[in-house]
Amino acid sequence: MLFEPRSGRLAAWGNALLAGLVSPDEAVLSIVGEDAVHRVAGLPGESGPVGLTLALGRMRALGVTGLRVALPAPGHPLGLSGPPEFNARALEAEEAVVAVGAALGLVPEVSEAGPAGDVHVEVVWHCLPVREAPPADVPSLGEAERELAEALREATVVLTRLDVAGSGPVAEAALSAYRARAEAGSGAGREVLAPGYPARAARVLSLAQRVDLLVSLAYEHGHGGAVAASEMAARAEALRPVERVARRALVAAYNSAVEERERG
């Protein structure tokens, strides 16, 4: 399964809407995706949770000109700038969106409702104050692309060296399915990245998702010949930096539309 964070969809299509490249209906439909509904709570000027269409319009009125993604992990506050309360909420959710032009951030709370067999997902984005400062550890697209090329090689080598069960055929089958999806229509990266993003961003996003997929294989399919706890620890230790590179690249891709506009 390809990694497509909700914060990425919100930032990508929110940026396209703020730039006047898509309609509110198109943006909201793309952000919600397969979820049932998204609402925003705590937005300045609103007494309760509101729908995405109203929320994005309110954010524009508050001075928001763009949206950035944060994908933090323990010990790695990727894309965050504070304060501690917002960072803690974002770390718990493992993702967030940070506004440009107004000191606001959005953290998703995901819940499921409905009977078995008919479960639907609801998302509430909690709006919180953020510190206006450069986001932590976000690379440029060029830097991310170079790091990813090396990480893809490393991930493949690690899978083989650690004798992950079925890593060869499973990885090849997964990548073949990924390529087929990418070749259909506009491509996987462009389905996630909205109008207004540079072509290089779609390329970096696709490669980051591929690396993330390979890392996921190592965790999901277990070991082949080695099952000792020490071997499992070695696998996690070897894959951790690869996973970190993939997350950095995802953030760079989603944030590239804002970075390009700021560079003029």
XYZ file of N, CA and C in Angstrom:
792
model
N 0.853 -1.201 0.000
C 0.000 0.000 0.000
C 0.880 1.240 0.000
N 0.601 2.148 -0.904
C 1.412 3.353 -1.012
C 1.052 4.342 0.082
N 2.076 5.035 0.551
C 1.883 5.975 1.644
C 1.352 7.296 1.102
N 0.116 7.627 1.453
C -0.507 8.879 1.025
C -1.120 9.547 2.244
N -0.333 10.336 2.969
C -0.849 10.934 4.210
C -1.985 11.911 3.920
N -2.934 11.963 4.835
C -4.039 12.916 4.679
C -3.519 14.352 4.658
N -2.461 14.613 5.421
C -1.889 15.966 5.408
C -1.349 16.317 4.027
N -0.848 15.315 3.303
C -0.364 15.564 1.949
C -1.486 15.954 1.009
N -2.613 15.232 1.099
C -3.763 15.580 0.249
C -4.293 16.969 0.582
N -4.388 17.275 1.880
C -4.901 18.585 2.285
C -3.987 19.699 1.797
N -2.677 19.523 1.960
C -1.739 20.565 1.539
C -1.727 20.716 0.016
N -1.657 19.602 -0.704
C -1.555 19.666 -2.158
C -2.770 20.341 -2.787
N -3.967 19.867 -2.431
C -5.172 20.417 -3.041
C -5.556 21.759 -2.425
N -5.179 21.965 -1.160
C -5.377 23.285 -0.560
C -4.519 24.333 -1.253
N -3.280 23.977 -1.589
C -2.408 24.903 -2.311
C -2.955 25.213 -3.704
N -3.482 24.174 -4.371
C -4.059 24.400 -5.701
C -5.265 25.334 -5.617
N -6.079 25.167 -4.570
C -7.240 26.041 -4.391
C -6.805 27.470 -4.090
N -5.838 27.634 -3.192
C -5.358 28.970 -2.833
C -4.732 29.683 -4.026
N -4.168 28.905 -4.954
C -3.563 29.487 -6.158
C -4.586 29.720 -7.261
N -5.849 29.346 -7.028
C -6.896 29.550 -8.024
C -6.853 28.565 -9.174
N -6.242 27.380 -8.957
C -6.077 26.409 -10.038
C -7.170 25.346 -10.051
N -7.920 25.219 -8.961
C -9.032 24.262 -8.903
C -10.194 24.924 -8.179
N -11.383 24.358 -8.347
C -12.567 24.872 -7.667
C -12.609 24.331 -6.243
N -13.364 24.997 -5.352
C -13.514 24.459 -3.982
C -14.057 23.043 -3.960
N -15.034 22.743 -4.802
C -15.610 21.395 -4.820
C -14.577 20.350 -5.219
N -13.767 20.658 -6.239
C -12.750 19.716 -6.688
C -11.698 19.497 -5.602
N -11.305 20.578 -4.949
C -10.297 20.471 -3.894
C -10.805 19.610 -2.746
N -12.008 19.877 -2.270
C -12.556 19.150 -1.125
C -12.751 17.677 -1.456
N -13.250 17.382 -2.646
C -13.444 15.991 -3.059
C -12.131 15.226 -3.057
N -11.060 15.867 -3.531
C -9.752 15.226 -3.601
C -9.141 15.064 -2.215
N -9.375 16.021 -1.333
C -8.831 15.938 0.028
C -9.518 14.829 0.821
N -10.829 14.760 0.736
C -11.592 13.771 1.507
C -11.303 12.354 1.009
N -11.143 12.186 -0.307
C -10.830 10.867 -0.850
C -11.872 9.840 -0.480
N -11.440 8.729 0.113
C -12.360 7.651 0.469
C -12.946 7.812 1.872
N -12.562 8.857 2.589
C -13.149 9.118 3.903
C -14.589 9.592 3.740
N -15.351 9.525 4.836
C -16.755 9.958 4.791
C -16.866 11.476 4.845
N -16.134 12.077 5.769
C -16.258 13.525 5.944
C -15.023 14.072 6.655
N -14.646 15.312 6.333
C -13.595 16.034 7.044
C -14.179 17.333 7.587
N -13.836 17.652 8.841
C -14.236 18.928 9.440
C -13.009 19.575 10.072
N -13.130 20.868 10.319
C -12.043 21.617 10.960
C -12.588 22.238 12.231
N -11.928 21.977 13.360
C -12.353 22.497 14.654
C -11.319 23.478 15.191
N -11.808 24.512 15.903
C -10.904 25.476 16.525
C -10.436 26.569 15.607
N -11.060 26.719 14.456
C -10.661 27.756 13.505
C -11.058 29.138 14.033
N -10.138 30.102 14.033
C -10.487 31.448 14.505
C -11.707 32.007 13.772
N -12.628 32.557 14.543
C -13.837 33.125 13.960
C -14.992 32.160 13.844
N -14.774 30.883 14.184
C -15.835 29.877 14.112
C -16.081 29.301 15.500
N -17.343 29.129 15.864
C -17.690 28.664 17.212
C -17.641 27.151 17.346
N -17.611 26.433 16.242
C -17.595 24.974 16.285
C -16.965 24.420 15.028
N -16.933 23.108 14.891
C -16.363 22.490 13.696
C -17.114 22.906 12.428
N -16.370 23.101 11.348
C -16.969 23.504 10.072
C -16.449 22.587 8.972
N -17.148 22.584 7.852
C -16.730 21.782 6.707
C -15.477 22.339 6.057
N -14.860 21.519 5.205
C -13.602 21.919 4.573
C -13.758 23.130 3.659
N -14.852 23.214 2.938
C -15.042 24.338 2.014
C -15.034 25.657 2.774
N -15.801 25.721 3.851
C -15.841 26.936 4.667
C -14.482 27.175 5.336
N -13.861 26.100 5.817
C -12.588 26.241 6.523
C -11.500 26.794 5.611
N -11.400 26.291 4.393
C -10.370 26.771 3.473
C -10.625 28.227 3.083
N -11.908 28.592 2.926
C -12.227 29.988 2.642
C -11.887 30.890 3.816
N -12.159 30.435 5.032
C -11.837 31.210 6.228
C -10.323 31.376 6.365
N -9.575 30.327 6.078
C -8.121 30.406 6.176
C -7.558 31.407 5.168
N -8.115 31.436 3.966
C -7.677 32.438 2.990
C -7.947 33.845 3.523
N -9.134 34.042 4.142
C -9.479 35.359 4.698
C -8.547 35.739 5.845
N -8.013 34.743 6.550
C -7.092 35.009 7.660
C -5.671 35.293 7.181
N -5.453 35.211 5.875
C -4.134 35.532 5.328
C -3.301 34.349 4.901
N -3.865 33.138 4.966
C -3.105 31.953 4.567
C -2.868 31.966 3.058
N -1.615 31.821 2.658
C -1.252 31.824 1.240
C -0.746 30.471 0.757
N -0.487 29.549 1.680
C 0.002 28.232 1.301
C -0.046 27.284 2.479
N 0.161 25.999 2.182
C 0.117 24.961 3.212
C 1.333 24.051 3.068
N 1.973 23.774 4.195
C 3.112 22.856 4.226
C 2.756 21.609 5.019
N 3.468 20.517 4.751
C 3.253 19.242 5.432
C 4.359 19.009 6.451
N 4.000 18.397 7.572
C 4.967 17.907 8.554
C 4.676 16.424 8.792
N 5.735 15.596 8.807
C 5.598 14.163 9.063
C 6.593 13.768 10.159
N 6.339 14.209 11.386
C 7.299 13.964 12.472
C 7.284 12.519 12.951
N 8.412 12.105 13.543
C 8.553 10.808 14.196
C 9.374 11.038 15.457
N 9.345 10.112 16.411
C 10.134 10.294 17.633
C 11.597 10.618 17.323
N 12.067 11.731 17.884
C 13.436 12.160 17.653
C 13.660 12.870 16.344
N 12.607 13.075 15.565
C 12.751 13.712 14.250
C 11.532 14.602 13.977
N 11.585 15.884 14.385
C 10.431 16.780 14.245
C 10.281 17.326 12.819
N 10.266 16.456 11.851
C 10.297 16.820 10.443
C 9.140 17.749 10.039
N 9.482 18.964 9.622
C 8.491 19.912 9.132
C 7.851 20.775 10.199
N 8.225 20.576 11.476
C 7.607 21.329 12.569
C 8.450 22.547 12.947
N 7.781 23.527 13.561
C 8.491 24.730 14.011
C 8.053 25.160 15.409
N 7.211 24.347 16.081
C 6.740 24.699 17.420
C 5.397 25.413 17.355
N 4.852 25.722 18.551
C 5.367 25.502 19.907
C 5.235 24.045 20.341
N 5.687 23.708 21.568
C 5.671 22.316 22.028
C 4.300 21.655 21.968
N 3.230 22.396 22.297
C 1.888 21.796 22.292
C 1.525 21.291 20.901
N 1.767 22.120 19.896
C 1.449 21.708 18.527
C 2.342 20.549 18.103
N 3.638 20.639 18.420
C 4.560 19.564 18.057
C 4.135 18.229 18.665
N 3.688 18.268 19.927
C 3.277 17.037 20.604
C 2.043 16.430 19.923
N 1.079 17.277 19.567
C -0.131 16.774 18.901
C 0.224 16.208 17.526
N 1.106 16.896 16.812
C 1.508 16.432 15.484
C 2.284 15.121 15.571
N 3.131 14.994 16.576
C 3.907 13.769 16.750
C 2.988 12.596 17.070
N 1.965 12.836 17.880
C 1.011 11.773 18.203
C 0.269 11.303 16.951
N -0.107 12.256 16.090
C -0.819 11.925 14.859
C 0.125 11.473 13.745
N 1.423 11.751 13.903
C 2.468 11.440 12.926
C 2.340 12.269 11.654
N 1.552 13.352 11.705
C 1.437 14.237 10.559
C 0.719 15.522 10.969
N 0.904 16.559 10.158
C 0.231 17.834 10.399
C 0.375 18.698 9.153
N -0.422 19.761 9.114
C -0.315 20.774 8.060
C -0.050 22.109 8.737
N 0.912 22.849 8.213
C 1.284 24.150 8.775
C 1.003 25.225 7.734
N 0.247 26.250 8.131
C -0.136 27.314 7.206
C 1.005 28.299 6.995
N 1.039 28.871 5.807
C 1.971 29.958 5.465
C 1.155 31.239 5.381
N 1.599 32.293 6.069
C 0.883 33.561 6.037
C 0.026 33.812 7.257
N -0.179 32.803 8.063
C -0.910 32.924 9.335
C -0.360 31.856 10.272
N -0.262 32.179 11.548
C 0.368 31.266 12.514
C -0.608 30.189 12.957
N -0.999 29.318 12.012
C -1.976 28.267 12.282
C -1.456 26.926 11.779
N -1.839 25.861 12.478
C -1.524 24.515 12.037
C -2.714 23.610 12.234
N -2.770 22.532 11.481
C -3.886 21.592 11.526
C -3.364 20.191 11.800
N -3.950 19.523 12.791
C -3.576 18.148 13.138
C -4.811 17.267 13.015
N -4.727 16.150 12.275
C -5.921 15.318 12.087
C -6.181 14.366 13.246
N -7.457 14.186 13.563
C -7.912 13.149 14.484
C -8.850 12.247 13.694
N -8.479 11.002 13.538
C -9.206 10.069 12.677
C -10.017 9.115 13.536
N -11.294 8.926 13.196
C -12.148 7.988 13.929
C -12.995 7.192 12.946
N -13.426 6.013 13.396
C -14.275 5.147 12.584
C -15.643 5.024 13.235
N -16.659 4.965 12.410
C -18.026 4.834 12.914
C -18.819 3.912 11.995
N -19.900 3.342 12.548
C -20.758 2.469 11.751
C -20.605 1.009 12.116
N -21.556 0.177 11.715
C -21.524 -1.259 12.036
C -20.461 -1.985 11.224
N -20.116 -3.185 11.658
C -19.137 -3.996 10.943
C -19.594 -4.223 9.503
N -18.675 -4.047 8.593
C -19.003 -4.195 7.181
C -19.447 -2.908 6.536
N -19.747 -1.911 7.348
C -20.173 -0.615 6.803
C -19.523 0.517 7.608
N -18.238 0.342 7.891
C -17.508 1.326 8.681
C -17.074 2.487 7.786
N -17.256 3.703 8.278
C -16.791 4.870 7.535
C -15.865 5.696 8.419
N -14.963 6.400 7.770
C -13.915 7.153 8.459
C -14.271 8.636 8.483
N -14.178 9.221 9.670
C -14.397 10.659 9.831
C -13.103 11.299 10.331
N -12.800 12.481 9.837
C -11.566 13.184 10.212
C -11.916 14.573 10.730
N -11.393 14.903 11.895
C -11.494 16.262 12.432
C -10.088 16.849 12.466
N -9.894 17.958 11.770
C -8.626 18.672 11.787
C -8.680 19.716 12.900
N -7.797 19.562 13.887
C -7.766 20.507 15.007
C -6.821 21.653 14.663
N -7.365 22.859 14.674
C -6.589 24.062 14.343
C -5.943 24.609 15.613
N -4.617 24.770 15.578
C -3.853 25.220 16.735
C -2.863 26.296 16.322
N -2.449 27.159 17.257
C -1.425 28.154 16.923
C -0.065 27.498 16.721
N 0.701 28.029 15.782
C 2.057 27.541 15.533
C 3.039 28.704 15.584
N 4.304 28.370 15.707
C 5.353 29.375 15.698
C 5.780 29.622 14.252
N 5.855 30.875 13.855
C 6.271 31.212 12.496
C 7.795 31.172 12.433
N 8.314 30.060 11.923
C 9.752 29.848 11.832
C 9.994 28.810 10.743
N 11.225 28.723 10.222
C 11.514 27.709 9.196
C 11.222 26.303 9.709
N 10.595 25.445 8.896
C 10.301 24.075 9.329
C 11.574 23.253 9.486
N 11.537 22.286 10.403
C 12.732 21.514 10.730
C 13.053 20.458 9.682
N 14.307 20.460 9.206
C 14.911 19.352 8.465
C 14.251 19.044 7.126
N 13.667 20.037 6.445
C 13.035 19.787 5.147
C 14.049 20.054 4.037
N 14.371 19.046 3.203
C 15.351 19.244 2.137
C 14.734 19.887 0.908
N 15.578 20.330 -0.010
C 15.096 20.776 -1.313
C 14.720 19.554 -2.139
N 13.993 19.762 -3.235
C 13.622 18.644 -4.091
C 14.855 17.942 -4.650
N 15.842 18.728 -5.065
C 17.060 18.145 -5.620
C 17.789 17.284 -4.605
N 17.914 17.799 -3.394
C 18.564 17.049 -2.326
C 17.790 15.769 -2.017
N 16.463 15.883 -1.953
C 15.635 14.718 -1.654
C 15.770 13.656 -2.731
N 15.833 14.072 -3.975
C 15.936 13.111 -5.070
C 17.268 12.356 -5.021
N 18.345 13.055 -4.720
C 19.653 12.401 -4.615
C 19.673 11.413 -3.446
N 19.123 11.832 -2.291
C 19.078 10.949 -1.128
C 18.247 9.698 -1.416
N 17.144 9.875 -2.149
C 16.248 8.759 -2.417
C 16.881 7.711 -3.323
N 17.622 8.157 -4.322
C 18.255 7.215 -5.238
C 19.172 6.271 -4.464
N 19.917 6.831 -3.522
C 20.799 6.016 -2.692
C 19.982 5.149 -1.729
N 18.918 5.714 -1.163
C 18.095 4.967 -0.199
C 17.406 3.781 -0.852
N 16.998 3.929 -2.103
C 16.351 2.824 -2.802
C 17.310 1.654 -2.958
N 18.558 1.966 -3.295
C 19.566 0.901 -3.396
C 19.809 0.256 -2.029
N 19.908 1.088 -0.996
C 20.172 0.573 0.351
C 19.028 -0.322 0.842
N 17.796 0.104 0.579
C 16.643 -0.674 1.042
C 16.635 -2.058 0.398
N 16.927 -2.117 -0.886
C 16.953 -3.399 -1.589
C 18.043 -4.304 -1.033
N 19.229 -3.731 -0.794
C 20.346 -4.499 -0.238
C 20.003 -5.013 1.158
N 19.394 -4.152 1.989
C 19.050 -4.542 3.359
C 18.041 -5.680 3.360
N 17.028 -5.589 2.498
C 16.027 -6.653 2.428
C 16.677 -7.996 2.121
N 17.611 -7.985 1.188
C 18.283 -9.223 0.801
C 19.217 -9.710 1.899
N 20.009 -8.813 2.464
C 21.001 -9.195 3.471
C 20.335 -9.755 4.721
N 19.192 -9.167 5.107
C 18.508 -9.621 6.313
C 17.613 -10.827 6.063
N 17.606 -11.288 4.801
C 16.860 -12.504 4.471
C 15.388 -12.374 4.836
N 14.797 -11.247 4.477
C 13.368 -11.044 4.731
C 12.570 -12.015 3.877
N 11.609 -12.686 4.486
C 10.868 -13.745 3.799
C 10.210 -13.236 2.528
N 10.548 -13.858 1.408
C 9.936 -13.504 0.137
C 10.275 -12.129 -0.367
N 11.341 -11.534 0.168
C 11.624 -10.134 -0.187
C 11.835 -9.947 -1.682
N 12.533 -10.888 -2.312
C 12.789 -10.731 -3.748
C 11.517 -10.724 -4.562
N 10.764 -11.854 -4.593
C 9.542 -11.893 -5.401
C 8.468 -10.930 -4.930
N 8.331 -10.746 -3.601
C 7.309 -9.832 -3.089
C 7.625 -8.400 -3.504
N 8.901 -8.013 -3.368
C 9.298 -6.657 -3.749
C 9.076 -6.430 -5.235
N 9.442 -7.421 -6.046
C 9.287 -7.267 -7.489
C 7.817 -7.177 -7.882
N 6.979 -8.005 -7.260
C 5.547 -7.967 -7.560
C 4.937 -6.633 -7.152
N 5.345 -6.142 -5.968
C 4.808 -4.865 -5.493
C 5.233 -3.720 -6.388
N 6.496 -3.739 -6.800
C 6.986 -2.669 -7.666
C 6.359 -2.743 -9.050
N 6.101 -3.957 -9.546
C 5.435 -4.103 -10.839
C 4.022 -3.516 -10.781
N 3.322 -3.792 -9.666
C 1.983 -3.230 -9.493
C 2.049 -1.718 -9.400
N 3.087 -1.224 -8.729
C 3.251 0.220 -8.591
C 3.482 0.864 -9.961
N 4.360 0.241 -10.774
C 4.644 0.795 -12.101
C 3.384 0.804 -12.961
N 2.588 -0.266 -12.865
C 1.354 -0.339 -13.649
C 0.415 0.795 -13.275
N 0.314 1.063 -11.969
C -0.538 2.164 -11.524
C 0.011 3.498 -12.013
N 1.330 3.648 -11.958
C 1.952 4.912 -12.363
C 1.765 5.181 -13.849
N 1.727 4.091 -14.643
C 1.589 4.253 -16.098
C 0.142 4.501 -16.513
N -0.802 4.167 -15.644
C -2.209 4.364 -15.962
C -2.604 5.820 -15.731
N -3.215 6.416 -16.708
C -3.670 7.806 -16.567
C -2.502 8.749 -16.386
N -2.601 9.609 -15.385
C -1.597 10.651 -15.175
C -0.470 10.207 -14.266
N -0.579 9.023 -13.632
C 0.498 8.534 -12.772
C 0.184 8.724 -11.312
N 0.766 7.867 -10.485
C 0.454 7.886 -9.056
C 0.822 9.193 -8.402
N 1.984 9.727 -8.754
C 2.406 10.967 -8.119
C 1.462 12.106 -8.424
N 1.020 12.165 -9.700
C 0.168 13.276 -10.091
C -1.252 13.122 -9.567
N -1.666 11.911 -9.218
C -2.971 11.760 -8.605
C -2.987 12.391 -7.217
N -1.847 12.365 -6.553
C -1.758 12.923 -5.209
C -1.429 14.397 -5.273
N -0.454 14.747 -6.103
C -0.065 16.152 -6.226
C -1.025 16.869 -7.161
N -1.528 17.974 -6.703
C -2.548 18.717 -7.434
C -1.920 19.639 -8.480
N -2.740 20.294 -9.305
C -2.210 21.271 -10.256
C -1.378 22.339 -9.549
N -0.316 22.791 -10.244
C 0.552 23.819 -9.680
C 1.856 23.280 -9.140
N 2.002 21.942 -9.086
C 3.240 21.342 -8.604
C 4.197 21.078 -9.756
N 5.505 21.270 -9.530
C 6.481 20.984 -10.585
C 6.560 19.496 -10.880
N 6.929 19.153 -12.126
C 7.028 17.748 -12.519
C 8.024 16.995 -11.649
N 9.072 17.672 -11.223
C 10.082 17.007 -10.392
C 9.490 16.559 -9.062
N 8.519 17.305 -8.554
C 7.887 16.938 -7.285
C 7.138 15.617 -7.411
N 6.436 15.423 -8.546
C 5.727 14.157 -8.765
C 6.717 13.010 -8.854
N 7.868 13.257 -9.480
C 8.887 12.218 -9.595
C 9.464 11.853 -8.229
N 9.759 12.863 -7.413
C 10.298 12.626 -6.076
C 9.267 11.907 -5.210
N 7.997 12.318 -5.311
C 6.944 11.670 -4.536
C 6.830 10.195 -4.896
N 6.849 9.885 -6.203
C 6.742 8.499 -6.635
C 7.900 7.660 -6.109
N 9.109 8.206 -6.166
C 10.278 7.470 -5.686
C 10.230 7.304 -4.174
N 9.781 8.335 -3.454
C 9.658 8.239 -1.997
C 8.655 7.157 -1.618
N 7.553 7.072 -2.338
C 6.555 6.045 -2.066
C 7.117 4.653 -2.341
N 7.953 4.545 -3.370
C 8.549 3.253 -3.702
C 9.503 2.804 -2.590
N 10.322 3.729 -2.097
C 11.227 3.396 -1.003
C 10.428 3.016 0.243
N 9.373 3.781 0.533
C 8.541 3.482 1.693
C 7.893 2.102 1.564
N 7.508 1.743 0.347
C 6.915 0.436 0.110
C 7.920 -0.670 0.411
N 9.161 -0.496 -0.031
C 10.185 -1.506 0.226
C 10.464 -1.657 1.722
N 10.498 -0.526 2.435
C 10.701 -0.585 3.883
C 9.530 -1.317 4.541
N 8.315 -1.028 4.095
C 7.130 -1.691 4.659
C 7.192 -3.202 4.458
N 7.717 -3.628 3.306
C 7.837 -5.061 3.050
C 8.681 -5.743 4.121
N 9.751 -5.083 4.531
C 10.648 -5.672 5.516
C 9.947 -5.878 6.850
N 9.021 -4.970 7.205
C 8.312 -5.093 8.476
C 7.116 -6.042 8.377
N 6.467 -6.071 7.228
C 5.212 -6.822 7.094
C 5.418 -8.306 6.788
N 6.533 -8.649 6.133
C 6.705 -10.028 5.677
C 7.698 -10.829 6.507
N 8.260 -10.210 7.529
C 9.080 -10.964 8.466
C 10.359 -11.498 7.879
N 10.996 -12.382 8.617
C 12.276 -12.943 8.227
C 12.118 -14.258 7.487
N 13.154 -14.575 6.730
C 13.218 -15.878 6.099
C 13.954 -16.827 7.023
N 15.300 -16.811 6.964
C 16.077 -17.732 7.774
C 16.377 -17.218 9.161
N 16.262 -15.944 9.425
C 16.658 -15.381 10.717
C 15.433 -14.890 11.466
N 15.202 -15.434 12.659
C 14.016 -15.059 13.427
C 14.366 -14.593 14.828
N 15.651 -14.578 15.183
C 16.064 -14.181 16.525
C 15.746 -12.722 16.767
N 15.529 -12.381 18.052
C 15.228 -10.993 18.419
C 16.360 -10.060 17.997
N 17.601 -10.548 18.099
C 18.738 -9.717 17.708
C 18.697 -9.399 16.220
N 18.255 -10.370 15.415
C 18.147 -10.135 13.969
C 17.026 -9.147 13.660
N 15.928 -9.245 14.411
C 14.829 -8.306 14.207
C 15.267 -6.889 14.559
N 16.047 -6.756 15.634
C 16.556 -5.448 16.022
C 17.502 -4.907 14.969
N 18.325 -5.782 14.401
C 19.264 -5.362 13.351
C 18.511 -4.874 12.117
N 17.413 -5.545 11.796
C 16.610 -5.135 10.639
C 16.049 -3.731 10.849
N 15.461 -3.494 12.028
C 14.881 -2.183 12.317
C 15.952 -1.096 12.298
N 17.111 -1.393 12.859
C 18.197 -0.418 12.908
C 18.699 -0.075 11.508
N 18.781 -1.072 10.641
C 19.278 -0.849 9.288
C 18.286 -0.066 8.430
N 17.004 -0.279 8.678
C 15.982 0.353 7.838
C 15.577 1.744 8.313
N 15.891 2.065 9.573
C 15.452 3.344 10.125
C 15.940 4.542 9.310
N 17.225 4.628 8.937
C 17.661 5.785 8.147
C 17.035 5.840 6.758
N 16.730 4.678 6.182
C 16.075 4.644 4.868
C 14.661 5.215 4.978
N 13.966 4.808 6.029
C 12.613 5.309 6.280
C 12.637 6.824 6.485
N 13.643 7.317 7.188
C 13.776 8.748 7.455
C 13.950 9.539 6.150
N 14.778 9.006 5.253
C 14.991 9.658 3.954
C 13.684 9.722 3.162
N 12.914 8.644 3.195
C 11.643 8.617 2.458
C 10.677 9.664 2.998
N 10.604 9.807 4.321
C 9.708 10.816 4.908
C 10.159 12.225 4.551
N 11.475 12.460 4.596
C 11.988 13.790 4.218
C 11.614 14.131 2.772
N 11.697 13.145 1.909
C 11.384 13.384 0.499
C 9.894 13.625 0.287
N 9.050 12.898 1.018
C 7.611 13.138 0.916
C 7.277 14.581 1.286
N 7.861 15.058 2.379
C 7.609 16.438 2.811
C 8.127 17.430 1.765
N 9.306 17.173 1.219
C 9.861 18.068 0.197
C 8.940 18.149 -1.016
N 8.380 17.001 -1.421
C 7.492 16.987 -2.587
C 6.210 17.766 -2.318
N 5.563 17.498 -1.185
C 4.305 18.176 -0.879
C 4.504 19.678 -0.659
N 5.669 20.072 -0.159
C 5.915 21.484 0.143
C 6.472 22.262 -1.037
N 6.763 21.593 -2.135
C 7.489 22.244 -3.237
C 6.697 23.355 -3.907
N 5.375 23.257 -3.945
C 4.588 24.325 -4.574
C 4.744 25.626 -3.798
N 4.733 25.547 -2.459
C 4.928 26.733 -1.625
C 6.352 27.256 -1.782
N 7.337 26.350 -1.791
C 8.731 26.769 -1.917
C 8.959 27.486 -3.240
N 8.374 26.999 -4.320
C 8.557 27.626 -5.629
C 7.925 29.016 -5.658
N 6.743 29.146 -5.071
C 6.098 30.462 -5.047
C 6.911 31.452 -4.235
N 7.474 30.986 -3.114
C 8.263 31.898 -2.271
C 9.562 32.347 -2.944
N 10.082 31.467 -3.831
C 11.276 31.848 -4.583
C 10.941 32.765 -5.749
N 9.638 32.928 -6.013
C 9.212 33.845 -7.068
C 9.279 33.262 -8.442
